[in-house]
Amino acid sequence: MRLCAVEDVPEGGCLRVEAGPAGVVVVRVGERVFALKDRCTHAGARLSEGWIDAADCTLECPEHGGRFSLATGEALAFPANRPVATFDVEVRDGEVFARLP
Amino acid sequence: MRSDDFRARRFEILAALREQAPVFWHEELRAFLVTRYDDVLTVLSDDDLFVPLHPDVENPSPGNFNNLYGEEHRALRGRVAPEFFVGTLRRNLEPQLPEIVGGVIDGFADRGEVELVSSYARVLPSTVMRRLLGARLPEDPSLARFEEGMEVLVELHCDPGHPELASRSEDVLPDVQSFTAQLLAREQDTPGGGILTRLHECPVDARPLTEQEILGLGAILAFTLIDTTGRLIASAVHALLAHPEQAAALRDDPALLAPAIEEALRWQPPIQFKIRHARVDTELQGVPIPRGAKVYPFIGAANRDPRVYDAPDTFDVARFREVKSQKPHLSFGWGPHFCIGAFLSKLEAQYAVRTLFERLPGLRLVGPPPRYVGFEHWGPESLPMAFDPVTVGVPS
């Protein structure tokens, strides 16, 4: 499904899209676009309100600092230890599409 | 439990309890001590079963959301939580940390020796908290008397029948109250303001906080975030110096800094246990716990549960290099009461530890092995250290 336009997402930032049961956070780092489930696996906070480290391609949960890989969703820092779901993304004509389950 | 023996052999005694009596009624403390990881997790996080205060007791300290649960807790905590969000701290505080930490080290770098607890570990978090609260928190000795006073009050709360604590609490109460009153007075002279100023601004659809609540919040934030972060910095530095091979591993691989701080938190949690009360008649490990009974989920014991961690008594900076294969330590609690300042505390400790080792070559402990002190709050009493003196402050 279409999530948003690439230009809707600030460079080095993210956008929450109302899709799926928890929403999707779309992140843009340079030419790369990532889509993850917008819910921290620790306590359910919205990752779209978190902090993106563009150099490391990671996203930190706003509330308690759990850290996730943008590419794989792997948990990289406590209190998170379970991965967050990631979605395959395709960019066509400046539009972001993702395969949601 | 308050004896010197329990202080000196704390983890040994907790290990024996964890294996032989994981839910243990302590007659003197009038509380159940809970020592296994899974049970501690349940008591910390399940607000349907365990709540901070006795279910029939009103919150005696307005503003202290730690005492609340459910919707009331969520609403009050929510008023201050955004101040501690990762983005807020990364954006507003982190850029100041090198200057804050460097400034404190500059104060003693040319001396070649320092008592680290009083001159560094406690100074950093109080400097940070002054900036965050936007209050020029009174300096020592007034700040130290406030913290000592708060500690007595906390200990009395843990052990209400203790006669010496009860009499000391009467002596310290004026120090705590006068400090708290100054929070507001100082705040008014601070341009720009901080957390305390913003707490006066009432969001739409919310009720204004009373002055008493704002002061209560300020006092509890000042105390918990200064005292516990100070203990974390001290115990992390101590753990690294007491295990030179671990300090060397960290020096060789800076990516181990964050895992090393997590391990320091697991190893010597600055808050050893929390206080909970059964909200209903319940049971743990087959032991009936009546409604209203006091329960201590012992974080210091859960963090060394061999059911959860390999070689739990070993300090290993690489243990949490990959968190996906590990259960989190419980040093910040779990569930709705998860420490509001967890990220702040870790951020400060990371800068504090890294900068100290970078700046002071030859850093080493001197004197006898440090004593860990405290009952609920816990950390090294003092850490006398020597290092190769460094020249500071000569402008080029």
Coordinates of C-alpha atoms in Angstrom, one line a residue:
Chain A
M1 CA 0.0 0.0 0.0
R2 CA 1.0 3.6 -0.5
L3 CA 2.3 5.2 2.8
C4 CA 3.2 8.7 1.8
A5 CA 5.3 10.8 -0.5
V6 CA 9.1 10.8 0.1
E7 CA 9.0 14.5 0.5
D8 CA 6.5 14.2 3.3
V9 CA 9.3 12.7 5.4
P10 CA 11.9 15.2 6.6
E11 CA 15.5 14.2 5.8
G12 CA 17.0 12.5 8.8
G13 CA 13.5 12.5 10.4
C14 CA 10.3 10.4 10.3
L15 CA 6.6 10.5 9.7
R16 CA 3.8 8.5 11.4
V17 CA 1.4 7.0 8.9
E18 CA -2.0 5.6 10.1
A19 CA -1.8 2.1 8.7
G20 CA -2.0 -1.3 10.2
P21 CA -3.0 -1.9 13.8
A22 CA -0.3 0.3 15.4
G23 CA 0.6 2.8 12.7
V24 CA 3.8 2.8 10.7
V25 CA 6.8 5.1 11.2
V26 CA 8.5 6.0 7.9
V27 CA 12.1 7.2 8.3
R28 CA 14.3 8.8 5.7
V29 CA 18.1 8.8 5.9
G30 CA 19.7 10.2 2.8
E31 CA 18.5 8.1 -0.1
R32 CA 17.2 5.3 2.1
V33 CA 13.6 5.0 3.4
F34 CA 12.6 2.6 6.1
A35 CA 9.2 1.6 7.5
L36 CA 8.7 0.1 11.0
K37 CA 5.8 -0.6 13.2
D38 CA 5.2 2.5 15.2
R39 CA 5.1 0.8 18.6
C40 CA 8.1 0.2 20.9
T41 CA 8.3 -3.5 21.9
H42 CA 9.2 -2.4 25.5
A43 CA 6.2 -0.4 26.6
G44 CA 4.3 0.6 23.5
A45 CA 5.4 4.2 23.0
R46 CA 5.2 5.7 19.5
L47 CA 8.6 5.4 17.9
S48 CA 7.7 8.2 15.5
E49 CA 8.2 10.6 18.5
G50 CA 11.7 9.2 19.1
W51 CA 15.2 10.2 18.1
I52 CA 16.9 9.2 14.8
D53 CA 20.6 8.7 14.6
A54 CA 21.2 9.0 10.9
A55 CA 24.9 8.0 11.1
D56 CA 24.1 4.7 12.9
C57 CA 20.7 4.2 11.1
T58 CA 19.0 3.7 14.5
L59 CA 15.8 4.9 16.2
E60 CA 15.5 5.5 19.9
C61 CA 12.2 5.2 21.6
P62 CA 11.1 8.6 23.1
E63 CA 10.1 7.3 26.4
H64 CA 12.8 5.0 27.8
G65 CA 15.5 5.0 25.2
G66 CA 15.1 1.5 23.8
R67 CA 17.1 1.6 20.5
F68 CA 16.3 -0.2 17.2
S69 CA 18.1 -0.8 13.9
L70 CA 16.1 0.9 11.2
A71 CA 17.1 -1.7 8.7
T72 CA 16.4 -4.9 10.6
G73 CA 14.3 -3.8 13.6
E74 CA 16.7 -5.5 15.9
A75 CA 16.7 -4.2 19.5
L76 CA 20.1 -2.6 20.3
A77 CA 19.6 -1.1 23.7
F78 CA 17.7 -1.8 26.9
P79 CA 15.0 -1.6 28.0
A80 CA 14.0 -3.1 24.6
N81 CA 15.2 -6.6 23.9
R82 CA 12.7 -7.7 21.3
P83 CA 12.8 -6.6 17.7
V84 CA 10.2 -4.2 16.2
A85 CA 8.5 -5.3 13.0
T86 CA 10.0 -3.8 9.8
F87 CA 8.2 -3.6 6.4
D88 CA 9.7 -3.9 2.9
V89 CA 9.7 -0.5 1.3
E90 CA 9.6 0.5 -2.3
V91 CA 9.9 4.0 -3.6
R92 CA 8.3 4.7 -7.0
D93 CA 8.0 8.2 -8.5
G94 CA 8.6 9.9 -5.2
E95 CA 6.0 7.8 -3.4
V96 CA 6.7 5.3 -0.6
F97 CA 5.0 1.9 -0.8
A98 CA 5.2 -0.8 1.8
R99 CA 4.1 -4.4 2.0
L100 CA 2.0 -4.6 5.2
P101 CA 0.9 -8.0 6.5
Chain B
M1 CA 18.6 -6.3 57.4
R2 CA 20.0 -3.0 58.4
S3 CA 23.0 -4.6 60.1
D4 CA 26.7 -4.3 59.1
D5 CA 26.6 -8.0 58.2
F6 CA 23.9 -7.5 55.6
R7 CA 25.8 -4.5 54.3
A8 CA 29.0 -6.5 53.9
R9 CA 27.5 -9.8 52.7
R10 CA 24.4 -8.4 50.9
F11 CA 24.6 -10.4 47.7
E12 CA 25.5 -13.7 49.5
I13 CA 22.5 -13.4 51.8
L14 CA 20.2 -12.4 48.9
A15 CA 21.4 -15.4 47.0
A16 CA 20.6 -17.8 49.9
L17 CA 17.1 -16.3 50.1
R18 CA 16.6 -16.5 46.4
E19 CA 17.4 -20.2 46.4
Q20 CA 15.8 -21.3 49.7
A21 CA 13.0 -18.8 50.5
P22 CA 12.3 -16.8 47.4
V23 CA 9.3 -15.1 49.1
F24 CA 10.5 -14.6 52.6
W25 CA 8.5 -12.9 55.4
H26 CA 10.9 -10.7 57.3
E27 CA 9.5 -10.3 60.8
E28 CA 11.5 -7.2 61.8
L29 CA 10.8 -5.3 58.5
R30 CA 7.2 -6.6 58.5
A31 CA 7.6 -7.2 54.8
F32 CA 7.9 -10.1 52.2
L33 CA 11.3 -10.0 50.5
V34 CA 11.0 -11.2 46.9
T35 CA 14.3 -12.2 45.3
R36 CA 13.8 -14.2 42.1
Y37 CA 13.8 -12.3 38.7
D38 CA 10.4 -13.4 37.5
D39 CA 8.7 -12.6 40.8
V40 CA 10.5 -9.2 41.2
L41 CA 9.3 -8.4 37.6
T42 CA 5.7 -9.3 38.6
V43 CA 5.7 -7.2 41.8
L44 CA 7.3 -4.2 40.0
S45 CA 5.1 -4.2 37.0
D46 CA 1.7 -5.6 37.9
D47 CA -0.4 -2.7 39.2
D48 CA -3.5 -4.9 39.5
L49 CA -1.7 -6.9 42.3
F50 CA 0.9 -4.6 43.8
V51 CA 0.8 -0.9 44.3
P52 CA 3.3 1.6 45.9
L53 CA 1.2 2.5 49.0
H54 CA -1.1 0.5 51.2
P55 CA -4.4 0.3 49.3
D56 CA -6.2 2.2 52.1
V57 CA -3.6 5.0 52.4
E58 CA -3.8 8.4 50.7
N59 CA -0.7 9.7 49.0
P60 CA 1.1 11.6 51.9
S61 CA 3.3 13.6 49.6
P62 CA 1.4 15.4 46.8
G63 CA 3.3 15.6 43.6
N64 CA 5.2 12.3 44.3
F65 CA 3.7 10.3 41.4
N66 CA 5.8 7.3 42.5
N67 CA 3.2 6.7 45.2
L68 CA 0.3 6.6 42.8
Y69 CA -1.0 4.0 40.4
G70 CA -3.5 3.6 37.6
E71 CA -5.0 6.6 35.9
E72 CA -4.0 9.1 38.6
H73 CA -0.3 8.0 38.3
R74 CA -0.4 8.1 34.5
A75 CA -1.8 11.6 34.5
L76 CA 0.6 13.2 36.9
R77 CA 3.6 11.4 35.5
G78 CA 2.5 12.4 32.1
R79 CA 2.9 16.1 33.0
V80 CA 6.6 15.8 33.5
A81 CA 7.5 12.8 31.4
P82 CA 8.2 14.7 28.1
E83 CA 10.9 16.6 30.0
F84 CA 12.8 13.3 30.1
F85 CA 12.0 12.1 26.6
V86 CA 15.0 10.9 24.6
G87 CA 14.7 13.6 22.0
T88 CA 14.4 16.4 24.6
L89 CA 17.6 15.2 26.3
R90 CA 19.5 14.5 23.2
R91 CA 18.6 18.0 21.8
N92 CA 18.8 20.2 24.9
L93 CA 21.1 18.5 27.4
E94 CA 23.5 16.3 25.6
P95 CA 25.3 19.2 23.8
Q96 CA 26.0 20.7 27.3
L97 CA 27.4 17.5 28.8
P98 CA 31.0 17.7 27.6
E99 CA 31.3 21.2 29.1
I100 CA 29.6 20.2 32.4
V101 CA 31.7 17.0 32.8
G102 CA 34.9 18.7 31.6
G103 CA 34.4 21.6 34.0
V104 CA 34.1 19.3 37.0
I105 CA 37.2 17.4 36.1
D106 CA 39.1 20.6 35.5
G107 CA 38.5 21.4 39.1
F108 CA 40.7 18.6 40.3
A109 CA 42.7 17.4 37.3
D110 CA 46.0 19.1 38.4
R111 CA 45.9 17.6 41.9
G112 CA 46.7 14.0 41.1
E113 CA 44.2 12.8 43.7
V114 CA 40.4 13.0 44.3
E115 CA 37.7 11.5 46.4
L116 CA 35.5 10.6 43.5
V117 CA 32.1 10.3 45.2
S118 CA 31.9 13.8 46.7
S119 CA 34.0 15.6 44.0
Y120 CA 32.6 14.0 40.9
A121 CA 29.9 11.3 41.0
R122 CA 27.5 13.5 43.1
V123 CA 28.5 16.8 41.5
L124 CA 27.6 15.9 37.9
P125 CA 24.0 14.9 38.5
S126 CA 23.4 17.9 40.7
T127 CA 24.8 20.2 38.1
V128 CA 22.6 18.6 35.4
M129 CA 19.5 18.7 37.6
R130 CA 20.0 22.4 38.3
R131 CA 19.9 23.1 34.6
L132 CA 17.0 20.8 33.9
L133 CA 14.8 22.1 36.8
G134 CA 15.8 25.6 35.8
A135 CA 16.4 26.1 39.5
R136 CA 19.6 27.2 41.0
L137 CA 19.4 24.4 43.5
P138 CA 21.1 25.5 46.6
E139 CA 24.7 24.4 46.8
D140 CA 26.3 22.1 49.4
P141 CA 26.1 22.0 52.3
S142 CA 22.4 22.8 52.0
L143 CA 22.0 20.3 49.1
A144 CA 23.9 17.6 51.0
R145 CA 21.7 18.1 54.0
F146 CA 18.6 17.9 51.8
E147 CA 19.8 14.6 50.3
E148 CA 20.8 13.1 53.7
G149 CA 17.4 14.2 55.0
M150 CA 15.5 12.6 52.1
E151 CA 17.5 9.4 52.6
V152 CA 16.5 9.2 56.2
L153 CA 12.9 9.8 55.2
V154 CA 13.1 7.1 52.5
E155 CA 14.6 4.7 54.9
L156 CA 12.0 5.4 57.5
H157 CA 9.4 4.7 54.9
C158 CA 11.1 1.3 54.2
D159 CA 11.4 0.5 57.9
P160 CA 8.7 2.5 59.8
G161 CA 9.2 0.9 63.1
H162 CA 12.9 1.8 63.4
P163 CA 13.3 4.0 66.5
E164 CA 16.6 5.7 65.5
L165 CA 15.3 6.5 62.1
A166 CA 12.1 7.9 63.5
S167 CA 14.0 10.2 65.8
R168 CA 16.4 11.3 63.1
S169 CA 13.6 12.0 60.7
E170 CA 12.3 14.7 63.1
D171 CA 15.8 16.3 63.0
V172 CA 16.1 16.3 59.2
L173 CA 12.6 17.4 58.3
P174 CA 13.4 21.1 58.5
D175 CA 16.4 20.7 56.1
V176 CA 14.2 19.0 53.6
Q177 CA 11.4 21.5 53.9
S178 CA 13.6 24.5 53.7
F179 CA 15.4 23.2 50.6
T180 CA 12.1 22.4 48.9
A181 CA 10.8 25.9 49.7
Q182 CA 13.9 27.3 48.0
L183 CA 13.2 25.4 44.8
L184 CA 10.3 27.7 44.1
A185 CA 12.0 30.9 45.3
R186 CA 15.1 30.2 43.1
E187 CA 13.0 29.2 40.2
Q188 CA 11.4 32.6 40.1
D189 CA 14.8 34.3 39.5
T190 CA 15.9 32.0 36.7
P191 CA 15.3 33.5 33.3
G192 CA 14.0 31.0 30.7
G193 CA 12.9 28.6 33.4
G194 CA 13.0 24.9 33.4
I195 CA 10.8 21.9 34.4
L196 CA 9.5 23.7 37.4
T197 CA 8.4 26.7 35.4
R198 CA 6.7 24.6 32.8
L199 CA 4.8 22.7 35.4
H200 CA 3.1 25.9 36.3
E201 CA 1.8 26.1 32.7
C202 CA -1.3 24.1 32.5
P203 CA -2.1 22.2 29.3
V204 CA -5.6 22.5 27.8
D205 CA -8.0 19.9 29.3
A206 CA -5.7 19.4 32.3
R207 CA -6.1 20.6 35.9
P208 CA -3.6 23.1 37.2
L209 CA -1.1 21.5 39.6
T210 CA -1.1 22.9 43.1
E211 CA 2.0 24.6 44.4
Q212 CA 2.5 21.8 46.8
E213 CA 2.4 19.2 44.0
I214 CA 4.9 21.2 42.0
L215 CA 7.3 21.4 45.0
G216 CA 6.7 17.8 45.8
L217 CA 7.6 16.9 42.2
G218 CA 10.6 19.1 42.2
A219 CA 11.9 17.6 45.4
I220 CA 11.4 14.0 44.4
L221 CA 13.0 14.6 41.0
A222 CA 16.0 16.4 42.6
F223 CA 16.5 13.7 45.1
T224 CA 16.1 10.6 43.1
L225 CA 17.9 11.8 40.0
I226 CA 20.9 13.2 41.8
D227 CA 21.3 10.6 44.4
T228 CA 20.8 7.5 42.2
T229 CA 22.8 8.8 39.3
G230 CA 25.6 9.7 41.6
R231 CA 25.7 6.2 42.9
L232 CA 25.6 4.7 39.4
I233 CA 28.6 6.8 38.3
A234 CA 30.5 5.8 41.4
S235 CA 29.8 2.1 41.2
A236 CA 30.5 2.0 37.5
V237 CA 33.9 3.7 37.9
H238 CA 34.6 1.4 40.9
A239 CA 33.6 -1.7 39.0
L240 CA 35.9 -0.8 36.1
L241 CA 38.9 -0.1 38.3
A242 CA 38.3 -3.2 40.4
H243 CA 38.4 -5.3 37.1
P244 CA 41.3 -3.9 35.1
E245 CA 40.8 -6.4 32.3
Q246 CA 37.2 -5.1 31.9
A247 CA 38.5 -1.5 31.8
A248 CA 41.0 -2.5 29.2
A249 CA 38.2 -4.2 27.1
L250 CA 36.3 -1.0 27.2
R251 CA 39.3 1.1 26.3
D252 CA 39.9 -1.1 23.2
D253 CA 36.3 -1.0 22.1
P254 CA 34.4 2.2 22.8
A255 CA 31.2 0.6 21.5
L256 CA 31.2 -1.3 24.9
L257 CA 30.5 2.0 26.8
A258 CA 26.7 1.7 26.8
P259 CA 26.8 -2.1 27.5
A260 CA 29.3 -1.4 30.3
I261 CA 26.9 1.1 32.0
E262 CA 24.0 -1.4 31.7
E263 CA 26.2 -4.0 33.3
A264 CA 27.2 -1.6 36.1
L265 CA 23.5 -1.1 36.7
R266 CA 22.9 -4.8 36.9
W267 CA 25.9 -5.4 39.1
Q268 CA 25.3 -2.8 41.8
P269 CA 21.8 -1.3 41.3
P270 CA 21.7 2.1 43.0
I271 CA 18.1 1.3 44.1
Q272 CA 18.3 -2.2 45.7
F273 CA 14.6 -2.7 46.2
K274 CA 11.3 -0.9 45.9
I275 CA 8.3 -1.0 48.2
R276 CA 5.0 -2.3 47.1
H277 CA 1.8 -3.4 48.9
A278 CA -0.6 -6.1 47.9
R279 CA -3.7 -4.5 46.4
V280 CA -5.7 -7.8 46.9
D281 CA -5.1 -11.1 48.6
T282 CA -2.7 -12.9 46.3
E283 CA 0.2 -15.3 46.3
L284 CA 3.8 -15.7 45.0
Q285 CA 5.7 -19.0 44.8
G286 CA 2.8 -20.6 46.8
V287 CA 3.2 -18.1 49.6
P288 CA 0.0 -16.3 50.4
I289 CA 0.3 -12.5 50.5
P290 CA -2.7 -10.9 52.2
R291 CA -4.1 -7.6 50.9
G292 CA -2.2 -4.6 52.3
A293 CA 1.0 -6.6 53.1
K294 CA 4.2 -4.9 52.4
V295 CA 6.4 -6.5 49.7
Y296 CA 10.0 -5.6 48.7
P297 CA 10.9 -6.6 45.2
F298 CA 14.6 -7.0 45.6
I299 CA 16.2 -5.7 42.4
G300 CA 19.7 -6.4 43.7
A301 CA 18.8 -10.1 44.0
A302 CA 16.8 -10.4 40.7
N303 CA 19.7 -8.9 38.8
R304 CA 21.9 -11.8 39.9
D305 CA 19.4 -14.6 39.5
P306 CA 21.3 -17.5 37.9
R307 CA 18.0 -18.5 36.2
V308 CA 18.4 -15.4 34.0
Y309 CA 22.1 -14.5 33.8
D310 CA 25.2 -16.7 33.2
A311 CA 27.9 -16.2 35.9
P312 CA 25.7 -13.6 37.6
D313 CA 28.3 -12.5 40.1
T314 CA 30.8 -11.7 37.4
F315 CA 31.1 -8.1 36.1
D316 CA 31.3 -8.4 32.4
V317 CA 31.2 -5.2 30.2
A318 CA 30.4 -7.3 27.1
R319 CA 27.5 -9.1 28.7
F320 CA 24.9 -6.8 27.1
R321 CA 26.8 -6.1 23.9
E322 CA 23.8 -7.8 22.2
V323 CA 20.6 -7.1 24.1
K324 CA 18.4 -9.3 22.0
S325 CA 19.7 -12.4 23.7
Q326 CA 19.4 -11.0 27.2
K327 CA 16.8 -10.2 29.7
P328 CA 17.0 -6.6 30.9
H329 CA 18.2 -5.8 34.4
L330 CA 15.5 -4.4 36.6
S331 CA 17.5 -1.5 38.0
F332 CA 15.1 1.0 36.6
G333 CA 12.1 -1.0 37.6
W334 CA 9.6 -2.3 35.0
G335 CA 6.0 -1.5 33.9
P336 CA 4.1 1.7 34.5
H337 CA 6.6 2.8 37.1
F338 CA 9.7 2.4 34.9
C339 CA 12.2 5.1 36.0
I340 CA 11.3 8.3 34.4
G341 CA 15.0 9.4 34.4
A342 CA 16.4 6.1 33.1
F343 CA 17.7 7.5 29.9
L344 CA 19.0 10.7 31.6
S345 CA 20.9 8.7 34.1
K346 CA 22.5 6.4 31.5
L347 CA 23.4 9.4 29.4
E348 CA 25.1 11.1 32.3
A349 CA 26.9 8.0 33.4
Q350 CA 28.2 7.3 29.9
Y351 CA 29.7 10.8 29.6
A352 CA 31.0 10.7 33.2
V353 CA 32.8 7.4 32.8
R354 CA 34.2 8.0 29.3
T355 CA 35.5 11.4 30.0
L356 CA 37.0 10.5 33.4
F357 CA 39.1 7.6 31.8
E358 CA 40.0 9.8 28.8
R359 CA 41.1 12.8 30.8
L360 CA 42.9 11.2 33.8
P361 CA 45.7 8.8 32.8
G362 CA 46.8 6.3 35.4
L363 CA 43.5 6.5 37.3
R364 CA 43.6 4.0 40.2
L365 CA 41.9 3.3 43.5
V366 CA 44.0 4.0 46.6
G367 CA 43.4 2.7 50.1
P368 CA 41.2 -0.2 51.3
P369 CA 38.5 -1.6 49.1
P370 CA 35.5 0.7 49.2
R371 CA 32.5 0.0 51.4
Y372 CA 29.1 -0.1 49.8
V373 CA 26.6 1.6 52.0
G374 CA 22.9 2.3 52.2
F375 CA 19.8 0.1 52.6
E376 CA 17.3 0.9 49.8
H377 CA 19.7 3.3 48.0
W378 CA 23.1 1.7 47.6
G379 CA 26.6 2.7 46.4
P380 CA 30.2 3.2 47.4
E381 CA 30.7 5.4 50.5
S382 CA 33.8 7.0 49.1
L383 CA 36.4 6.3 46.4
P384 CA 39.8 7.8 47.1
M385 CA 41.7 7.8 43.8
A386 CA 45.1 8.8 42.4
F387 CA 46.1 9.6 38.8
D388 CA 48.8 11.3 36.9
P389 CA 48.2 15.1 37.4
V390 CA 47.2 16.9 34.2
T391 CA 47.7 20.6 33.5
V392 CA 44.4 22.4 32.9
G393 CA 43.2 25.8 31.9
V394 CA 46.3 27.2 30.3
P395 CA 45.0 29.2 27.4
S396 CA 47.1 28.9 24.2

